[in-house]
Tab-separated table of C-alpha atoms in Angstrom:
chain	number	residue	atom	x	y	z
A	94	UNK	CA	-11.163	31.566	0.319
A	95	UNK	CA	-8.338	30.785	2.461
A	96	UNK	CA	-6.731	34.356	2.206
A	97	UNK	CA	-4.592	36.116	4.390
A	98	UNK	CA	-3.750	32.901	6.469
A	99	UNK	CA	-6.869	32.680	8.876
A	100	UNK	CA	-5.808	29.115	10.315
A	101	UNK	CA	-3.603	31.982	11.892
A	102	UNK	CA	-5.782	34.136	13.294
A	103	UNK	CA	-9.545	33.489	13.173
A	104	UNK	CA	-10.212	31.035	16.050
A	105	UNK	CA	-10.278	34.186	18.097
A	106	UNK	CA	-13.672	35.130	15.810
A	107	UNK	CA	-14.900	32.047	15.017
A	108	UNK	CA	-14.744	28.243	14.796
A	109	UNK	CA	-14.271	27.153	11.132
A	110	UNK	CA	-12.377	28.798	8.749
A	111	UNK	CA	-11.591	28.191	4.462
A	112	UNK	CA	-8.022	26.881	4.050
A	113	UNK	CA	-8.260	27.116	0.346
A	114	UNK	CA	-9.506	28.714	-2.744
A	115	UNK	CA	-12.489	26.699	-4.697
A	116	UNK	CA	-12.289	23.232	-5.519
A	117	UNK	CA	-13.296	21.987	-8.981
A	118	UNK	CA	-13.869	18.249	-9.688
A	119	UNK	CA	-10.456	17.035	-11.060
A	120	UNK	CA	-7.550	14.694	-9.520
A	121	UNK	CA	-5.001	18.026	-9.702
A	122	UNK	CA	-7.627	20.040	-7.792
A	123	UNK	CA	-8.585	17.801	-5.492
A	124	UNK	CA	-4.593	16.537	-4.099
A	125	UNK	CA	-3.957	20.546	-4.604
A	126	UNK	CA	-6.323	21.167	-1.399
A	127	UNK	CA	-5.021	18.159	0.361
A	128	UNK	CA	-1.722	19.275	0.781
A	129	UNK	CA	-2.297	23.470	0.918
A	130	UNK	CA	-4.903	22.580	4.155
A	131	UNK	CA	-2.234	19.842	5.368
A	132	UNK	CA	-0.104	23.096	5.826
A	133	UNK	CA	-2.424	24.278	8.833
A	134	UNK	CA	-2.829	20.873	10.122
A	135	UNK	CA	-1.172	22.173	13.619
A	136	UNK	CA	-3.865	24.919	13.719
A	137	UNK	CA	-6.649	22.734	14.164
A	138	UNK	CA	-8.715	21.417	16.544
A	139	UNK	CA	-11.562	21.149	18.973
A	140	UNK	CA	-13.095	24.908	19.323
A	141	UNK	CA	-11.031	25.790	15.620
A	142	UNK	CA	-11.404	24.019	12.546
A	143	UNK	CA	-9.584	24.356	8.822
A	144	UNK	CA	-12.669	23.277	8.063
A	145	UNK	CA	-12.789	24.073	4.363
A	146	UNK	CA	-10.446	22.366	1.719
A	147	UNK	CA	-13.706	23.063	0.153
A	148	UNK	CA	-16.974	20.606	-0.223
A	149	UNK	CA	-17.007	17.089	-1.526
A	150	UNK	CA	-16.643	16.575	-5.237
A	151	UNK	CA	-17.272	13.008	-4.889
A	152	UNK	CA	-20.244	11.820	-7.189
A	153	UNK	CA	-20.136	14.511	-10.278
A	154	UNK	CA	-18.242	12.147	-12.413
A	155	UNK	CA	-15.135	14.423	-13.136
A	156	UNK	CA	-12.529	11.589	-11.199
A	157	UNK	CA	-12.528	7.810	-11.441
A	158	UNK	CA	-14.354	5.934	-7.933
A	159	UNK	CA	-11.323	5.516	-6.433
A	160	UNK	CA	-9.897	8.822	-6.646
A	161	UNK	CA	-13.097	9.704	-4.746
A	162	UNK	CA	-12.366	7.315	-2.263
A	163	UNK	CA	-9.022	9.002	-1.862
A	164	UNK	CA	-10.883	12.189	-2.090
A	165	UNK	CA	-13.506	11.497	0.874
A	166	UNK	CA	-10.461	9.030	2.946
A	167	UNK	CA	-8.391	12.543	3.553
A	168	UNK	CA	-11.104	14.779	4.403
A	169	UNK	CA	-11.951	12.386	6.771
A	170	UNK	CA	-9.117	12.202	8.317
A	171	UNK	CA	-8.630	15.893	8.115
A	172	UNK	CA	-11.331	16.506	9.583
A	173	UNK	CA	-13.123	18.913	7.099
A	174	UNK	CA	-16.749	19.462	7.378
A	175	UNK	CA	-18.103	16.736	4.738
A	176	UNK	CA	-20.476	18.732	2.191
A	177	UNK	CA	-22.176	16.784	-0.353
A	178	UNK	CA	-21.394	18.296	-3.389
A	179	UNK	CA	-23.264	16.257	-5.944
A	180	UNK	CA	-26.494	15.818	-6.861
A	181	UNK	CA	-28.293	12.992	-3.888
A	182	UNK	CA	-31.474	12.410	-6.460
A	183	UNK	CA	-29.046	10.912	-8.964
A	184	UNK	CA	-25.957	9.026	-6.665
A	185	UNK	CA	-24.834	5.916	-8.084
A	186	UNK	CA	-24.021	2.714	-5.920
A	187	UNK	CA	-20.264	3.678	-5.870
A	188	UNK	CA	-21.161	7.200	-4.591
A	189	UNK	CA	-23.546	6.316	-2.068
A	190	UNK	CA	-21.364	3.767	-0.920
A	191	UNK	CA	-18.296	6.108	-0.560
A	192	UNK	CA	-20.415	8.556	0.993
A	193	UNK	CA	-22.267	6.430	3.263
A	194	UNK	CA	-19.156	4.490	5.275
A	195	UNK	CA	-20.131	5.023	8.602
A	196	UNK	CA	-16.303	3.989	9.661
A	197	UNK	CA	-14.688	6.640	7.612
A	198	UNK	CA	-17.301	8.876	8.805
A	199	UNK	CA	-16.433	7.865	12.131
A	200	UNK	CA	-12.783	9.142	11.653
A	201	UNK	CA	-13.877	12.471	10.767
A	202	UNK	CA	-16.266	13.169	13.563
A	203	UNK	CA	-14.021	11.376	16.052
A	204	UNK	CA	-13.902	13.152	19.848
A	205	UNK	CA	-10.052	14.159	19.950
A	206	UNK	CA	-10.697	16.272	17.311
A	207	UNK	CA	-7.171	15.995	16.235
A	208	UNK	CA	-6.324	16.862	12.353
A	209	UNK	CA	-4.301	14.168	10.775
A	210	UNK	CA	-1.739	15.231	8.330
A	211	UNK	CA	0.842	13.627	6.240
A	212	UNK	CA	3.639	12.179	7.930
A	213	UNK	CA	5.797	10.204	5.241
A	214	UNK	CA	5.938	10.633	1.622
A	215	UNK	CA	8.353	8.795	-0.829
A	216	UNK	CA	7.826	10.785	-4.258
A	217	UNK	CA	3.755	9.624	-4.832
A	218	UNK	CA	3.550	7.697	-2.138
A	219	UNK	CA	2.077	9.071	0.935
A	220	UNK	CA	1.607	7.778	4.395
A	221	UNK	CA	-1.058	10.499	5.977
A	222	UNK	CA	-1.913	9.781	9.992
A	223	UNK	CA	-3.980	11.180	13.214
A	224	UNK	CA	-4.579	10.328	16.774
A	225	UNK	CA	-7.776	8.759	17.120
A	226	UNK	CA	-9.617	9.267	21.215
A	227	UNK	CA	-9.033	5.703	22.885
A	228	UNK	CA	-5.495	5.658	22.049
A	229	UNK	CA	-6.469	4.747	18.602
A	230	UNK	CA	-4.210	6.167	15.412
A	231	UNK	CA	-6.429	6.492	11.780
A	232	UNK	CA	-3.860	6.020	9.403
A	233	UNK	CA	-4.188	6.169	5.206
A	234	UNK	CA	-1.734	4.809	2.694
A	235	UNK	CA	-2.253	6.838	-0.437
A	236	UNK	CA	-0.636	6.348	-3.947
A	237	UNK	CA	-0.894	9.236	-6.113
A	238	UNK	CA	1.381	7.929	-8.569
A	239	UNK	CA	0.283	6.302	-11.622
A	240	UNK	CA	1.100	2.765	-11.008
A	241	UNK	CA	0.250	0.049	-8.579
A	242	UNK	CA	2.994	0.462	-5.846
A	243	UNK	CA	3.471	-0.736	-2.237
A	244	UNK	CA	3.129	1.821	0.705
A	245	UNK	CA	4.508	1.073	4.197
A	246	UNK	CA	4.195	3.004	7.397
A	247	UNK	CA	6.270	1.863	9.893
A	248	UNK	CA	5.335	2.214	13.430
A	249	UNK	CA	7.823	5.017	14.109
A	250	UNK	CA	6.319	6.727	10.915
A	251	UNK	CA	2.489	6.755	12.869
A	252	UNK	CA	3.792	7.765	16.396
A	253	UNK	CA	3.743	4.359	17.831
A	254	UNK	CA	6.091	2.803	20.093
A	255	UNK	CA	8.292	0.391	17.901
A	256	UNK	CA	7.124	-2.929	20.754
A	257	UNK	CA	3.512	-2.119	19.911
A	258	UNK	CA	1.035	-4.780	18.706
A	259	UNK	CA	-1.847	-3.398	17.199
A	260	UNK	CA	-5.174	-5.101	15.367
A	261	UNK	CA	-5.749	-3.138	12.128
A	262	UNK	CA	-9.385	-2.271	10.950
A	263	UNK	CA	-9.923	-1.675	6.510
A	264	UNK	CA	-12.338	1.116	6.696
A	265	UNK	CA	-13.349	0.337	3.479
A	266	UNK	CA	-12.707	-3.598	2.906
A	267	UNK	CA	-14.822	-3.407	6.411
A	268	UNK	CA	-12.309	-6.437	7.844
A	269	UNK	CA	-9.507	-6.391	10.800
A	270	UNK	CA	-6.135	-7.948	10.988
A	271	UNK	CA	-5.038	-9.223	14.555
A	272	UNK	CA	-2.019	-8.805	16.006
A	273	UNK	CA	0.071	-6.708	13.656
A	274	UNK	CA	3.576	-5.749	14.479
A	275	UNK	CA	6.487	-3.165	13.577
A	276	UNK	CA	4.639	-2.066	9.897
A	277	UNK	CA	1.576	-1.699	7.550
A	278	UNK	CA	2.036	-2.110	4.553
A	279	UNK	CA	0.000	-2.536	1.505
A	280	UNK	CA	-0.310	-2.830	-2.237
A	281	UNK	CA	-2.323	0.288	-3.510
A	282	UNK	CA	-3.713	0.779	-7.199
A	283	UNK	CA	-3.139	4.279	-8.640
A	284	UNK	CA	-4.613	6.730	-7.635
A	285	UNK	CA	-6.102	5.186	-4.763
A	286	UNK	CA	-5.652	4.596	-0.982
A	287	UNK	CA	-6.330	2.008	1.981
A	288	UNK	CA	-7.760	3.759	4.875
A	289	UNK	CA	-7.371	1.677	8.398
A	290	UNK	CA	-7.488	2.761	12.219
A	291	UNK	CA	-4.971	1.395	14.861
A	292	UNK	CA	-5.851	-0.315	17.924
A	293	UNK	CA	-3.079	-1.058	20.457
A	294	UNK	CA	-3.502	-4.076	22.557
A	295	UNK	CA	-1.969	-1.687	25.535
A	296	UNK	CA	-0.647	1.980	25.836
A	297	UNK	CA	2.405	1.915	23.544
């Protein structure tokens, strides 16, 4: 249950570990286990995992699709073990195509192993990031506010040099954007997020 700080200690005894009490399927729950497993963030990694913010709630209809999209988009990046939580015989289209996204999933499985973590936040708006293997940096803009609002992460925010030139892949519009200097930035409902990875053109 995330007791006694094992992100601390049990790597020496195992290789996954809960960062976290329960999860129940709400918006408060959910951004309550984001940020108490962002706390161990430095813990993590190939060998060790905070591998339990707890399972998916994604798809039992307690929080709106794109607060699941949020919802899967940081555990992703976090790199906690993605449990199905709902019930697979009765998905809708929205769930199994949040659940489904072979890019995200790709984040979360990625071969660094690195735990990304938040990096930036102005009041509800967050700018979460990770190192990605092939010099590659997943990054999500996140709004937890309750209004429309724009994010932006500049380069120094992400760990990249401030010269780099990247081309930016939407995880979840499934497009890219060439050439892309200095900042993201985008325009994010409430409650939502846009999920991208990072590709320099060299090693900045």
């Amino acid at each position: 249950m995330g007791q006694d700080n094992p992100a601390t200690w049990a790597s020496d005894i195992g290789n996954s570990w809960r960062t976290t009490g329960d999860i129940k399927d709400t918006w408060e729950s959910m951004t309550s286990r984001a940020d108490l497993n962002d706390v161990w963030a430095s813990y993590a990694g190939p060998g060790g995992w905070n591998g339990y913010p707890d399972m998916l709630e994604v798809g039992n209809e307690g929080m709106s699709t794109e607060e699941y999209r949020s919802h899967f988009s940081i555990w992703a990046l976090a790199k906690a073990p993605l449990l199905i939580g709902c019930d697979i015989r009765s998905m809708d289209d929205d769930t199994f195509e949040i659940l489904s996204n072979k890019e995200v999933i790709e984040v979360n499985q990625d071969k660094l192993g690195v735990q990304g973590k938040k990096v930036k936040n102005t009041g509800d708006l967050e700018v979460w990031c990770g190192p990605l293997s092939e010099n590659r940096v997943a990054v999500v803009l996140w709004n937890r506010g309750s209004s429309k609002a724009k994010i932006v992460a500049d380069w120094s925010d992400i760990g990249l040099n401030s010269s780099a030139v990247v081309d930016v892949r939407d995880l979840w519009m499934h497009s890219t954007m060439y050439s892309i200097r200095h900042q993201l930035k985008a325009t994010v409902e409430a409650h939502a997020c846009k999920m991208y990875t990072l590709t320099p053109h060299d090693k900045n």
